[in-house]
PDB file of C-alpha atoms in Angstrom:
ATOM      1  CA  MET I 126     -25.762 -38.897  23.866  1.00  0.00           C
ATOM      2  CA  THR I 127     -28.006 -36.135  22.566  1.00  0.00           C
ATOM      3  CA  PHE I 128     -26.869 -32.630  21.681  1.00  0.00           C
ATOM      4  CA  GLY I 129     -28.916 -31.288  24.594  1.00  0.00           C
ATOM      5  CA  ARG I 130     -27.062 -33.487  27.069  1.00  0.00           C
ATOM      6  CA  TRP I 131     -23.685 -32.385  25.712  1.00  0.00           C
ATOM      7  CA  SER I 132     -24.791 -28.758  25.956  1.00  0.00           C
ATOM      8  CA  PHE I 133     -25.725 -29.305  29.591  1.00  0.00           C
ATOM      9  CA  ILE I 134     -22.325 -30.900  30.304  1.00  0.00           C
ATOM     10  CA  ALA I 135     -20.491 -28.065  28.557  1.00  0.00           C
ATOM     11  CA  ALA I 136     -22.365 -25.500  30.606  1.00  0.00           C
ATOM     12  CA  ALA I 137     -21.639 -27.351  33.837  1.00  0.00           C
ATOM     13  CA  VAL I 138     -17.931 -27.674  33.023  1.00  0.00           C
ATOM     14  CA  THR I 139     -17.672 -24.021  32.018  1.00  0.00           C
ATOM     15  CA  CYS I 140     -19.224 -22.965  35.313  1.00  0.00           C
ATOM     16  CA  ALA I 141     -16.969 -25.301  37.289  1.00  0.00           C
ATOM     17  CA  ILE I 142     -13.806 -24.151  35.568  1.00  0.00           C
ATOM     18  CA  ALA I 143     -14.722 -20.525  36.202  1.00  0.00           C
ATOM     19  CA  ALA I 144     -15.246 -21.419  39.884  1.00  0.00           C
ATOM     20  CA  ASN I 145     -18.445 -19.442  39.867  1.00  0.00           C
ATOM     21  CA  SER I 146     -22.129 -19.972  39.154  1.00  0.00           C
ATOM     22  CA  CYS I 147     -23.701 -19.434  35.740  1.00  0.00           C
ATOM     23  CA  ALA I 148     -26.077 -16.971  37.380  1.00  0.00           C
ATOM     24  CA  SER I 149     -23.089 -15.078  38.758  1.00  0.00           C
ATOM     25  CA  ILE I 150     -21.418 -14.901  35.352  1.00  0.00           C
ATOM     26  CA  ALA I 151     -24.602 -13.645  33.717  1.00  0.00           C
ATOM     27  CA  ALA I 152     -25.089 -11.021  36.413  1.00  0.00           C
ATOM     28  CA  GLU I 153     -21.470  -9.852  36.455  1.00  0.00           C
ATOM     29  CA  PRO I 154     -22.162  -6.501  34.696  1.00  0.00           C
ATOM     30  CA  SER I 155     -24.069  -5.477  37.849  1.00  0.00           C
ATOM     31  CA  GLY I 156     -20.815  -5.759  39.773  1.00  0.00           C
ATOM     32  CA  LYS I 157     -19.440  -7.974  42.506  1.00  0.00           C
ATOM     33  CA  ILE I 158     -17.489  -7.957  45.744  1.00  0.00           C
ATOM     34  CA  THR I 159     -14.763 -10.588  46.179  1.00  0.00           C
ATOM     35  CA  ILE I 160     -13.439 -11.252  49.685  1.00  0.00           C
ATOM     36  CA  LEU I 161      -9.639 -11.501  49.524  1.00  0.00           C
ATOM     37  CA  TYR I 162      -8.769 -11.515  53.227  1.00  0.00           C
ATOM     38  CA  ASP I 163     -10.624 -12.780  56.284  1.00  0.00           C
ATOM     39  CA  ALA I 164     -10.368 -15.383  59.040  1.00  0.00           C
ATOM     40  CA  PHE I 165     -13.306 -17.583  57.982  1.00  0.00           C
ATOM     41  CA  GLY I 166     -14.315 -19.193  54.722  1.00  0.00           C
ATOM     42  CA  ALA I 167     -14.871 -22.439  52.825  1.00  0.00           C
ATOM     43  CA  ASP I 168     -12.318 -22.141  50.010  1.00  0.00           C
ATOM     44  CA  PRO I 169      -9.373 -24.477  50.838  1.00  0.00           C
ATOM     45  CA  ALA I 170      -7.130 -22.702  48.327  1.00  0.00           C
ATOM     46  CA  MET I 171      -7.302 -19.428  50.275  1.00  0.00           C
ATOM     47  CA  THR I 172      -5.285 -18.714  53.426  1.00  0.00           C
ATOM     48  CA  LYS I 173      -7.337 -17.530  56.397  1.00  0.00           C
ATOM     49  CA  ASP I 174      -5.932 -14.810  58.623  1.00  0.00           C
ATOM     50  CA  TRP I 175      -7.258 -12.039  60.829  1.00  0.00           C
ATOM     51  CA  GLY I 176      -7.830  -8.954  58.736  1.00  0.00           C
ATOM     52  CA  PHE I 177      -9.934  -7.721  55.852  1.00  0.00           C
ATOM     53  CA  SER I 178      -9.696  -6.972  52.156  1.00  0.00           C
ATOM     54  CA  ALA I 179     -12.252  -6.934  49.366  1.00  0.00           C
ATOM     55  CA  LEU I 180     -12.145  -6.231  45.649  1.00  0.00           C
ATOM     56  CA  VAL I 181     -15.195  -4.123  44.812  1.00  0.00           C
ATOM     57  CA  GLU I 182     -16.111  -4.104  41.124  1.00  0.00           C
ATOM     58  CA  ILE I 183     -18.961  -1.664  40.737  1.00  0.00           C
ATOM     59  CA  ALA I 184     -20.089   1.373  38.735  1.00  0.00           C
ATOM     60  CA  GLY I 185     -17.394   0.682  36.158  1.00  0.00           C
ATOM     61  CA  LYS I 186     -14.625   0.846  38.785  1.00  0.00           C
ATOM     62  CA  ARG I 187     -12.295  -1.756  40.287  1.00  0.00           C
ATOM     63  CA  ILE I 188     -11.691  -0.712  43.893  1.00  0.00           C
ATOM     64  CA  LEU I 189      -9.447  -2.519  46.373  1.00  0.00           C
ATOM     65  CA  PHE I 190     -10.876  -1.895  49.840  1.00  0.00           C
ATOM     66  CA  ASP I 191      -8.235  -2.616  52.529  1.00  0.00           C
ATOM     67  CA  THR I 192      -5.311  -5.011  52.124  1.00  0.00           C
ATOM     68  CA  GLY I 193      -5.292  -7.414  55.085  1.00  0.00           C
ATOM     69  CA  ASP I 194      -2.685  -8.059  57.777  1.00  0.00           C
ATOM     70  CA  SER I 195       0.137  -9.773  55.857  1.00  0.00           C
ATOM     71  CA  ALA I 196       1.627  -8.861  52.500  1.00  0.00           C
ATOM     72  CA  GLU I 197       2.635 -12.500  51.976  1.00  0.00           C
ATOM     73  CA  ILE I 198      -0.833 -13.923  52.682  1.00  0.00           C
ATOM     74  CA  PHE I 199      -2.565 -11.127  50.807  1.00  0.00           C
ATOM     75  CA  GLY I 200      -0.381 -11.727  47.758  1.00  0.00           C
ATOM     76  CA  LYS I 201      -1.064 -15.465  47.860  1.00  0.00           C
ATOM     77  CA  ASN I 202      -4.824 -14.945  48.076  1.00  0.00           C
ATOM     78  CA  VAL I 203      -4.778 -12.394  45.254  1.00  0.00           C
ATOM     79  CA  ARG I 204      -2.873 -14.790  43.013  1.00  0.00           C
ATOM     80  CA  THR I 205      -5.191 -17.665  43.940  1.00  0.00           C
ATOM     81  CA  LYS I 206      -8.226 -15.645  42.856  1.00  0.00           C
ATOM     82  CA  GLY I 207      -6.477 -14.421  39.721  1.00  0.00           C
ATOM     83  CA  VAL I 208      -6.979 -10.767  40.632  1.00  0.00           C
ATOM     84  CA  ASP I 209      -5.049  -8.287  38.484  1.00  0.00           C
ATOM     85  CA  LEU I 210      -3.910  -5.527  40.811  1.00  0.00           C
ATOM     86  CA  THR I 211      -2.406  -3.569  37.921  1.00  0.00           C
ATOM     87  CA  ALA I 212      -5.931  -2.842  36.681  1.00  0.00           C
ATOM     88  CA  LEU I 213      -7.198  -1.122  39.826  1.00  0.00           C
ATOM     89  CA  ASP I 214      -8.805   2.293  39.619  1.00  0.00           C
ATOM     90  CA  PHE I 215      -7.864   3.047  43.210  1.00  0.00           C
ATOM     91  CA  VAL I 216      -7.315   1.636  46.689  1.00  0.00           C
ATOM     92  CA  VAL I 217      -9.172   2.623  49.855  1.00  0.00           C
ATOM     93  CA  LEU I 218      -7.531   2.071  53.247  1.00  0.00           C
ATOM     94  CA  SER I 219     -10.294   2.342  55.822  1.00  0.00           C
ATOM     95  CA  HIS I 220      -8.080   3.090  58.823  1.00  0.00           C
ATOM     96  CA  ARG I 221      -4.579   2.792  60.227  1.00  0.00           C
ATOM     97  CA  HIS I 222      -4.797  -0.624  61.925  1.00  0.00           C
ATOM     98  CA  SER I 223      -2.334  -3.126  60.512  1.00  0.00           C
ATOM     99  CA  ASP I 224      -4.913  -5.849  59.833  1.00  0.00           C
ATOM    100  CA  HIS I 225      -6.396  -3.567  57.175  1.00  0.00           C
ATOM    101  CA  MET I 226      -3.299  -2.065  55.564  1.00  0.00           C
ATOM    102  CA  ALA I 227      -0.235  -4.309  55.952  1.00  0.00           C
ATOM    103  CA  GLY I 228      -0.767  -5.873  52.524  1.00  0.00           C
ATOM    104  CA  LEU I 229      -0.292  -2.493  50.854  1.00  0.00           C
ATOM    105  CA  SER I 230       3.393  -3.224  50.301  1.00  0.00           C
ATOM    106  CA  TYR I 231       2.377  -6.102  48.012  1.00  0.00           C
ATOM    107  CA  VAL I 232      -0.035  -3.865  46.096  1.00  0.00           C
ATOM    108  CA  LEU I 233       2.711  -1.279  45.571  1.00  0.00           C
ATOM    109  CA  SER I 234       5.156  -3.953  44.411  1.00  0.00           C
ATOM    110  CA  VAL I 235       2.926  -4.634  41.390  1.00  0.00           C
ATOM    111  CA  ASN I 236       1.197  -1.247  41.001  1.00  0.00           C
ATOM    112  CA  PRO I 237       3.424   1.447  42.533  1.00  0.00           C
ATOM    113  CA  LYS I 238       1.514   4.446  41.123  1.00  0.00           C
ATOM    114  CA  VAL I 239      -2.038   3.416  42.063  1.00  0.00           C
ATOM    115  CA  LYS I 240      -4.041   6.123  43.844  1.00  0.00           C
ATOM    116  CA  ILE I 241      -4.686   5.344  47.501  1.00  0.00           C
ATOM    117  CA  TYR I 242      -7.371   7.053  49.553  1.00  0.00           C
ATOM    118  CA  ALA I 243      -6.767   7.033  53.299  1.00  0.00           C
ATOM    119  CA  PRO I 244      -7.894   9.022  56.352  1.00  0.00           C
ATOM    120  CA  LYS I 245      -6.079  12.280  56.994  1.00  0.00           C
ATOM    121  CA  GLU I 246      -4.562  12.468  60.460  1.00  0.00           C
ATOM    122  CA  GLY I 247      -2.311  14.977  62.158  1.00  0.00           C
ATOM    123  CA  PHE I 248       0.538  12.500  62.513  1.00  0.00           C
ATOM    124  CA  GLY I 249      -0.602   9.722  60.222  1.00  0.00           C
ATOM    125  CA  ILE I 250       1.188   6.647  58.931  1.00  0.00           C
ATOM    126  CA  TYR I 251      -0.015   7.619  55.444  1.00  0.00           C
ATOM    127  CA  GLY I 252       1.791  10.966  55.635  1.00  0.00           C
ATOM    128  CA  SER I 253       0.409  14.284  56.797  1.00  0.00           C
ATOM    129  CA  SER I 254       1.075  17.975  57.235  1.00  0.00           C
ATOM    130  CA  LEU I 255       0.454  20.630  59.858  1.00  0.00           C
ATOM    131  CA  PRO I 256       0.860  24.407  59.937  1.00  0.00           C
ATOM    132  CA  SER I 257       3.847  25.384  62.054  1.00  0.00           C
ATOM    133  CA  THR I 258       1.494  27.467  64.170  1.00  0.00           C
ATOM    134  CA  PHE I 259       0.411  24.240  65.907  1.00  0.00           C
ATOM    135  CA  TYR I 260       3.139  24.577  68.548  1.00  0.00           C
ATOM    136  CA  ARG I 261       3.785  27.384  71.030  1.00  0.00           C
ATOM    137  CA  LYS I 262       6.919  29.436  70.550  1.00  0.00           C
ATOM    138  CA  ASP I 263       9.260  31.200  72.957  1.00  0.00           C
ATOM    139  CA  GLU I 264      11.297  33.940  71.348  1.00  0.00           C
ATOM    140  CA  SER I 265      13.366  34.450  74.503  1.00  0.00           C
ATOM    141  CA  LEU I 266      15.273  31.225  73.805  1.00  0.00           C
ATOM    142  CA  PRO I 267      18.576  31.273  71.935  1.00  0.00           C
ATOM    143  CA  GLU I 268      18.419  30.177  68.304  1.00  0.00           C
ATOM    144  CA  GLU I 269      20.027  26.779  68.962  1.00  0.00           C
ATOM    145  CA  MET I 270      17.207  25.880  71.387  1.00  0.00           C
ATOM    146  CA  ARG I 271      14.392  26.776  69.033  1.00  0.00           C
ATOM    147  CA  TYR I 272      12.757  24.512  66.470  1.00  0.00           C
ATOM    148  CA  TYR I 273      14.161  25.283  63.021  1.00  0.00           C
ATOM    149  CA  GLY I 274      16.292  27.984  64.628  1.00  0.00           C
ATOM    150  CA  GLY I 275      13.161  30.004  65.257  1.00  0.00           C
ATOM    151  CA  LYS I 276      12.256  30.118  61.536  1.00  0.00           C
ATOM    152  CA  PRO I 277      10.020  27.123  60.825  1.00  0.00           C
ATOM    153  CA  PRO I 278       8.399  26.581  57.405  1.00  0.00           C
ATOM    154  CA  ASN I 279       4.764  27.585  57.181  1.00  0.00           C
ATOM    155  CA  ILE I 280       3.738  23.955  56.696  1.00  0.00           C
ATOM    156  CA  LEU I 281       5.467  20.983  58.304  1.00  0.00           C
ATOM    157  CA  GLU I 282       5.376  17.857  56.121  1.00  0.00           C
ATOM    158  CA  PHE I 283       5.480  14.452  57.833  1.00  0.00           C
ATOM    159  CA  GLY I 284       6.556  11.248  56.117  1.00  0.00           C
ATOM    160  CA  ALA I 285       4.561   8.141  55.306  1.00  0.00           C
ATOM    161  CA  ALA I 286       5.383   4.494  55.913  1.00  0.00           C
ATOM    162  CA  TRP I 287       5.224   4.169  52.107  1.00  0.00           C
ATOM    163  CA  PRO I 288       7.086   7.349  51.065  1.00  0.00           C
ATOM    164  CA  ASN I 289       6.623   7.029  47.303  1.00  0.00           C
ATOM    165  CA  ALA I 290       2.976   5.951  47.341  1.00  0.00           C
ATOM    166  CA  ASN I 291       0.309   8.077  45.669  1.00  0.00           C
ATOM    167  CA  PHE I 292      -1.824   8.951  48.692  1.00  0.00           C
ATOM    168  CA  GLU I 293      -4.820  11.254  48.705  1.00  0.00           C
ATOM    169  CA  LEU I 294      -5.838  11.897  52.291  1.00  0.00           C
ATOM    170  CA  ILE I 295      -9.507  12.381  53.159  1.00  0.00           C
ATOM    171  CA  ASP I 296     -10.666  14.379  56.189  1.00  0.00           C
ATOM    172  CA  GLN I 297     -14.370  14.763  55.389  1.00  0.00           C
ATOM    173  CA  THR I 298     -17.035  12.820  53.522  1.00  0.00           C
ATOM    174  CA  THR I 299     -16.142  13.155  49.844  1.00  0.00           C
ATOM    175  CA  GLU I 300     -17.572  11.984  46.528  1.00  0.00           C
ATOM    176  CA  ILE I 301     -14.449  10.726  44.755  1.00  0.00           C
ATOM    177  CA  ALA I 302     -16.195   9.629  41.541  1.00  0.00           C
ATOM    178  CA  PRO I 303     -19.776   9.913  40.270  1.00  0.00           C
ATOM    179  CA  GLY I 304     -21.940   7.961  42.724  1.00  0.00           C
ATOM    180  CA  ILE I 305     -18.928   6.779  44.769  1.00  0.00           C
ATOM    181  CA  THR I 306     -18.469   8.407  48.180  1.00  0.00           C
ATOM    182  CA  LEU I 307     -16.029   7.925  51.023  1.00  0.00           C
ATOM    183  CA  ILE I 308     -17.792   8.478  54.350  1.00  0.00           C
ATOM    184  CA  ALA I 309     -15.317   9.913  56.869  1.00  0.00           C
ATOM    185  CA  LEU I 310     -16.108   9.521  60.564  1.00  0.00           C
ATOM    186  CA  VAL I 311     -14.138   9.572  63.812  1.00  0.00           C
ATOM    187  CA  SER I 312     -14.541   7.052  66.626  1.00  0.00           C
ATOM    188  CA  ASP I 313     -15.497   8.410  70.040  1.00  0.00           C
ATOM    189  CA  LEU I 314     -15.532   4.983  71.700  1.00  0.00           C
ATOM    190  CA  PRO I 315     -13.099   3.868  74.434  1.00  0.00           C
ATOM    191  CA  GLY I 316     -10.010   2.192  73.021  1.00  0.00           C
ATOM    192  CA  THR I 317     -10.330   3.766  69.569  1.00  0.00           C
ATOM    193  CA  LYS I 318     -11.169   7.361  70.489  1.00  0.00           C
ATOM    194  CA  GLU I 319     -10.164   9.797  67.731  1.00  0.00           C
ATOM    195  CA  LEU I 320      -9.480   6.961  65.264  1.00  0.00           C
ATOM    196  CA  LYS I 321     -10.480   8.119  61.788  1.00  0.00           C
ATOM    197  CA  GLU I 322     -12.157   5.646  59.447  1.00  0.00           C
ATOM    198  CA  LEU I 323     -13.401   5.684  55.860  1.00  0.00           C
ATOM    199  CA  SER I 324     -16.340   3.637  54.556  1.00  0.00           C
ATOM    200  CA  LEU I 325     -17.167   3.145  50.881  1.00  0.00           C
ATOM    201  CA  ALA I 326     -20.678   4.018  49.706  1.00  0.00           C
ATOM    202  CA  VAL I 327     -21.751   3.401  46.102  1.00  0.00           C
ATOM    203  CA  ASN I 328     -25.114   4.646  44.857  1.00  0.00           C
ATOM    204  CA  THR I 329     -26.643   2.066  42.499  1.00  0.00           C
ATOM    205  CA  PRO I 330     -30.061   1.702  40.837  1.00  0.00           C
ATOM    206  CA  ASP I 331     -30.884  -0.887  43.523  1.00  0.00           C
ATOM    207  CA  GLY I 332     -29.923   1.370  46.419  1.00  0.00           C
ATOM    208  CA  LEU I 333     -26.725   2.088  48.314  1.00  0.00           C
ATOM    209  CA  VAL I 334     -23.968  -0.525  48.539  1.00  0.00           C
ATOM    210  CA  LEU I 335     -21.966   0.149  51.709  1.00  0.00           C
ATOM    211  CA  VAL I 336     -18.579  -1.477  52.372  1.00  0.00           C
ATOM    212  CA  VAL I 337     -17.137  -1.019  55.863  1.00  0.00           C
ATOM    213  CA  GLY I 338     -13.748  -1.943  57.258  1.00  0.00           C
ATOM    214  CA  CYS I 339     -14.078  -2.195  61.029  1.00  0.00           C
ATOM    215  CA  SER I 340     -16.860   0.276  61.872  1.00  0.00           C
ATOM    216  CA  HIS I 341     -14.927   1.772  64.787  1.00  0.00           C
ATOM    217  CA  PRO I 342     -17.094   4.911  64.754  1.00  0.00           C
ATOM    218  CA  GLY I 343     -20.121   2.602  65.163  1.00  0.00           C
ATOM    219  CA  ILE I 344     -22.009   0.778  62.417  1.00  0.00           C
ATOM    220  CA  GLU I 345     -25.191   2.720  63.252  1.00  0.00           C
ATOM    221  CA  ARG I 346     -23.396   6.050  62.818  1.00  0.00           C
ATOM    222  CA  ILE I 347     -21.954   4.914  59.498  1.00  0.00           C
ATOM    223  CA  VAL I 348     -25.340   3.771  58.210  1.00  0.00           C
ATOM    224  CA  GLU I 349     -26.956   7.010  59.441  1.00  0.00           C
ATOM    225  CA  ALA I 350     -24.385   8.980  57.431  1.00  0.00           C
ATOM    226  CA  ALA I 351     -24.976   6.727  54.422  1.00  0.00           C
ATOM    227  CA  THR I 352     -28.717   7.418  54.424  1.00  0.00           C
ATOM    228  CA  ALA I 353     -27.944  11.063  53.705  1.00  0.00           C
ATOM    229  CA  ILE I 354     -26.678   9.846  50.314  1.00  0.00           C
ATOM    230  CA  ASN I 355     -29.559   7.424  49.727  1.00  0.00           C
ATOM    231  CA  PRO I 356     -32.029   6.272  52.401  1.00  0.00           C
ATOM    232  CA  ARG I 357     -32.353   2.914  50.663  1.00  0.00           C
ATOM    233  CA  ILE I 358     -29.484   0.685  51.867  1.00  0.00           C
ATOM    234  CA  HIS I 359     -29.324  -2.256  49.481  1.00  0.00           C
ATOM    235  CA  LEU I 360     -26.300  -4.014  51.032  1.00  0.00           C
ATOM    236  CA  ILE I 361     -23.812  -3.652  53.871  1.00  0.00           C
ATOM    237  CA  ALA I 362     -20.635  -5.750  53.660  1.00  0.00           C
ATOM    238  CA  GLY I 363     -17.576  -5.870  55.915  1.00  0.00           C
ATOM    239  CA  GLY I 364     -16.713  -5.719  59.607  1.00  0.00           C
ATOM    240  CA  PHE I 365     -19.119  -4.357  62.223  1.00  0.00           C
ATOM    241  CA  HIS I 366     -16.695  -4.338  65.210  1.00  0.00           C
ATOM    242  CA  LEU I 367     -18.913  -6.425  67.482  1.00  0.00           C
ATOM    243  CA  VAL I 368     -16.517  -9.317  68.014  1.00  0.00           C
ATOM    244  CA  VAL I 369     -16.569  -8.912  71.813  1.00  0.00           C
ATOM    245  CA  ALA I 370     -19.988  -7.241  72.150  1.00  0.00           C
ATOM    246  CA  ALA I 371     -22.539  -8.478  74.688  1.00  0.00           C
ATOM    247  CA  ASP I 372     -25.769 -10.064  73.500  1.00  0.00           C
ATOM    248  CA  ASP I 373     -27.926  -7.063  74.411  1.00  0.00           C
ATOM    249  CA  ALA I 374     -25.682  -4.705  72.431  1.00  0.00           C
ATOM    250  CA  ILE I 375     -25.768  -7.066  69.458  1.00  0.00           C
ATOM    251  CA  GLU I 376     -29.554  -7.295  69.619  1.00  0.00           C
ATOM    252  CA  LYS I 377     -29.901  -3.515  69.697  1.00  0.00           C
ATOM    253  CA  ILE I 378     -27.728  -3.046  66.609  1.00  0.00           C
ATOM    254  CA  VAL I 379     -29.293  -5.904  64.656  1.00  0.00           C
ATOM    255  CA  THR I 380     -32.754  -4.468  65.352  1.00  0.00           C
ATOM    256  CA  ALA I 381     -31.647  -1.004  64.247  1.00  0.00           C
ATOM    257  CA  LEU I 382     -30.189  -2.289  60.986  1.00  0.00           C
ATOM    258  CA  LYS I 383     -33.283  -4.340  60.197  1.00  0.00           C
ATOM    259  CA  ASP I 384     -36.131  -2.173  61.476  1.00  0.00           C
ATOM    260  CA  LYS I 385     -34.868   1.408  61.752  1.00  0.00           C
ATOM    261  CA  PHE I 386     -32.645   1.594  58.683  1.00  0.00           C
ATOM    262  CA  LYS I 387     -34.447  -1.194  56.808  1.00  0.00           C
ATOM    263  CA  VAL I 388     -31.233  -2.594  55.364  1.00  0.00           C
ATOM    264  CA  GLU I 389     -32.205  -4.931  52.540  1.00  0.00           C
ATOM    265  CA  ASN I 390     -29.240  -7.326  52.538  1.00  0.00           C
ATOM    266  CA  ILE I 391     -26.387  -7.949  54.943  1.00  0.00           C
ATOM    267  CA  ALA I 392     -22.999  -9.584  54.268  1.00  0.00           C
ATOM    268  CA  PRO I 393     -20.977  -9.368  57.493  1.00  0.00           C
ATOM    269  CA  GLY I 394     -17.358 -10.400  57.869  1.00  0.00           C
ATOM    270  CA  HIS I 395     -14.105  -9.821  59.742  1.00  0.00           C
ATOM    271  CA  CYS I 396     -14.653  -8.273  63.204  1.00  0.00           C
ATOM    272  CA  THR I 397     -18.444  -8.619  63.182  1.00  0.00           C
ATOM    273  CA  GLY I 398     -18.122 -11.584  65.571  1.00  0.00           C
ATOM    274  CA  GLU I 399     -19.578 -15.082  65.598  1.00  0.00           C
ATOM    275  CA  PRO I 400     -22.542 -14.296  67.906  1.00  0.00           C
ATOM    276  CA  THR I 401     -23.389 -11.354  65.635  1.00  0.00           C
ATOM    277  CA  PHE I 402     -23.191 -13.591  62.554  1.00  0.00           C
ATOM    278  CA  ALA I 403     -25.769 -15.829  64.215  1.00  0.00           C
ATOM    279  CA  ALA I 404     -28.018 -12.939  65.258  1.00  0.00           C
ATOM    280  CA  LEU I 405     -27.919 -11.320  61.820  1.00  0.00           C
ATOM    281  CA  LYS I 406     -28.586 -14.606  60.052  1.00  0.00           C
ATOM    282  CA  LYS I 407     -31.622 -15.193  62.252  1.00  0.00           C
ATOM    283  CA  ALA I 408     -32.933 -11.656  61.705  1.00  0.00           C
ATOM    284  CA  PHE I 409     -32.299 -11.351  57.965  1.00  0.00           C
ATOM    285  CA  GLY I 410     -32.960 -14.928  56.854  1.00  0.00           C
ATOM    286  CA  THR I 411     -32.464 -15.303  53.100  1.00  0.00           C
ATOM    287  CA  ARG I 412     -31.221 -11.706  52.975  1.00  0.00           C
ATOM    288  CA  TYR I 413     -28.148 -12.730  54.989  1.00  0.00           C
ATOM    289  CA  ILE I 414     -25.389 -13.161  52.392  1.00  0.00           C
ATOM    290  CA  TYR I 415     -22.486 -15.433  53.259  1.00  0.00           C
ATOM    291  CA  ALA I 416     -19.240 -13.484  52.733  1.00  0.00           C
ATOM    292  CA  GLY I 417     -16.423 -15.824  53.743  1.00  0.00           C
ATOM    293  CA  LEU I 418     -12.897 -15.662  52.372  1.00  0.00           C
ATOM    294  CA  GLY I 419     -12.768 -16.313  48.630  1.00  0.00           C
ATOM    295  CA  THR I 420     -16.453 -15.733  47.920  1.00  0.00           C
ATOM    296  CA  SER I 421     -17.782 -13.348  45.296  1.00  0.00           C
ATOM    297  CA  LEU I 422     -21.019 -11.538  46.044  1.00  0.00           C
ATOM    298  CA  VAL I 423     -22.822 -10.763  42.812  1.00  0.00           C
ATOM    299  CA  LEU I 424     -24.501  -7.387  43.126  1.00  0.00           C
ATOM    300  CA  GLY I 425     -27.863  -6.392  41.716  1.00  0.00           C
ATOM    301  CA  PRO I 426     -31.554  -6.699  42.573  1.00  0.00           C
ATOM    302  CA  ASP I 427     -31.326 -10.467  43.165  1.00  0.00           C
ATOM    303  CA  ILE I 428     -28.283 -10.424  45.424  1.00  0.00           C
ATOM    304  CA  SER I 429     -29.935 -12.825  47.881  1.00  0.00           C
ATOM    305  CA  SER I 430     -29.859 -15.540  45.197  1.00  0.00           C
ATOM    306  CA  ASN I 431     -26.055 -15.841  45.408  1.00  0.00           C
ATOM    307  CA  VAL I 432     -25.037 -19.514  45.270  1.00  0.00           C
ATOM    308  CA  ARG I 433     -24.886 -20.955  48.817  1.00  0.00           C
ATOM    309  CA  ARG I 434     -25.271 -17.395  50.080  1.00  0.00           C
ATOM    310  CA  GLY I 435     -22.206 -16.253  48.177  1.00  0.00           C
ATOM    311  CA  GLU I 436     -19.993 -19.327  48.237  1.00  0.00           C
ATOM    312  CA  ALA I 437     -18.458 -20.586  45.003  1.00  0.00           C
ATOM    313  CA  PRO I 438     -19.437 -24.152  44.041  1.00  0.00           C
ATOM    314  CA  ALA I 439     -17.234 -26.586  45.937  1.00  0.00           C
ATOM    315  CA  PHE I 440     -16.693 -29.325  43.359  1.00  0.00           C
ATOM    316  CA  ASP I 441     -13.957 -30.498  41.026  1.00  0.00           C
ATOM    317  CA  ASP I 442     -14.674 -29.647  37.376  1.00  0.00           C
ATOM    318  CA  LEU I 443     -13.159 -32.841  35.942  1.00  0.00           C
ATOM    319  CA  ALA I 444     -15.129 -35.004  38.349  1.00  0.00           C
ATOM    320  CA  VAL I 445     -18.319 -33.183  37.396  1.00  0.00           C
ATOM    321  CA  TYR I 446     -17.615 -33.673  33.708  1.00  0.00           C
ATOM    322  CA  ARG I 447     -16.967 -37.399  34.122  1.00  0.00           C
ATOM    323  CA  ARG I 448     -20.077 -37.850  36.249  1.00  0.00           C
ATOM    324  CA  PHE I 449     -22.324 -36.173  33.697  1.00  0.00           C
ATOM    325  CA  ALA I 450     -20.613 -37.842  30.734  1.00  0.00           C
ATOM    326  CA  SER I 451     -21.149 -41.285  32.238  1.00  0.00           C
ATOM    327  CA  ARG I 452     -24.896 -40.789  32.444  1.00  0.00           C
ATOM    328  CA  GLU I 453     -27.126 -42.211  29.733  1.00  0.00           C
ATOM    329  CA  ASP I 454     -30.062 -40.405  28.143  1.00  0.00           C
TER     330      ASP I 454
END
């Protein structure tokens, strides 16, 4: 066998063992998004479940965006992908629904001091505070009938479900690091009215990379807010909250993303919904990036060249080696 053939085999085995494409490895400095929690995917080693989590490695930061619905499943998926949660720069919890934050207990078990950004709410599960002027007072009541005996503190502090966690609560759109912004919006839709949600926007040389959790305030509103940072939207990944939407509503949103906002690439997941997957794939063609559980989306100008639209190669490295080694020149 010639040296060239052995070099080819070595390259193939290296790629297989890494469970990624050679192109992905070469492009890694541009960043990547790895899906750690979702209900669809092709990787048999990962456990599917309803919820969302993604590791976003971009702009020199390692950001965990949401933590899924089960600490046990989240932990298993993290270990399967070999993700080191002790090396995170910070965590973003998009909103208070359990399918996006229940895995936080696992994160804190291995990295108890990690900074966590979450929406600020008056009575939030992440902890909160209110001035004591928020409630009406009646000085005619006897002391034993009055809150705090009629002498409340100026600020009332409310506990969090994770009392020792390092939360930083966000109540308005904020740049938390150079080029990295949390877009804060509030849903005004029936069923989720007043729900606060954060979306992650990263300004890159290729345009804005936007990661969304559930898009309860509306994916169009989120993208509109993102264009104020950079009108060029290079990629949107995450859940679009269209899982029960009617076809006409789906068509309207797909058209807006493609034609009005001119989104370059789309990588939907979680609550986007199967009919919306189909509609987006039809509209965006090769710019539709598969983002199932366990996949890594390599970021950069050639994002649409991700292997099998983002899927890792589905073959056994030893079998590949033997197959190549058995071939003659």
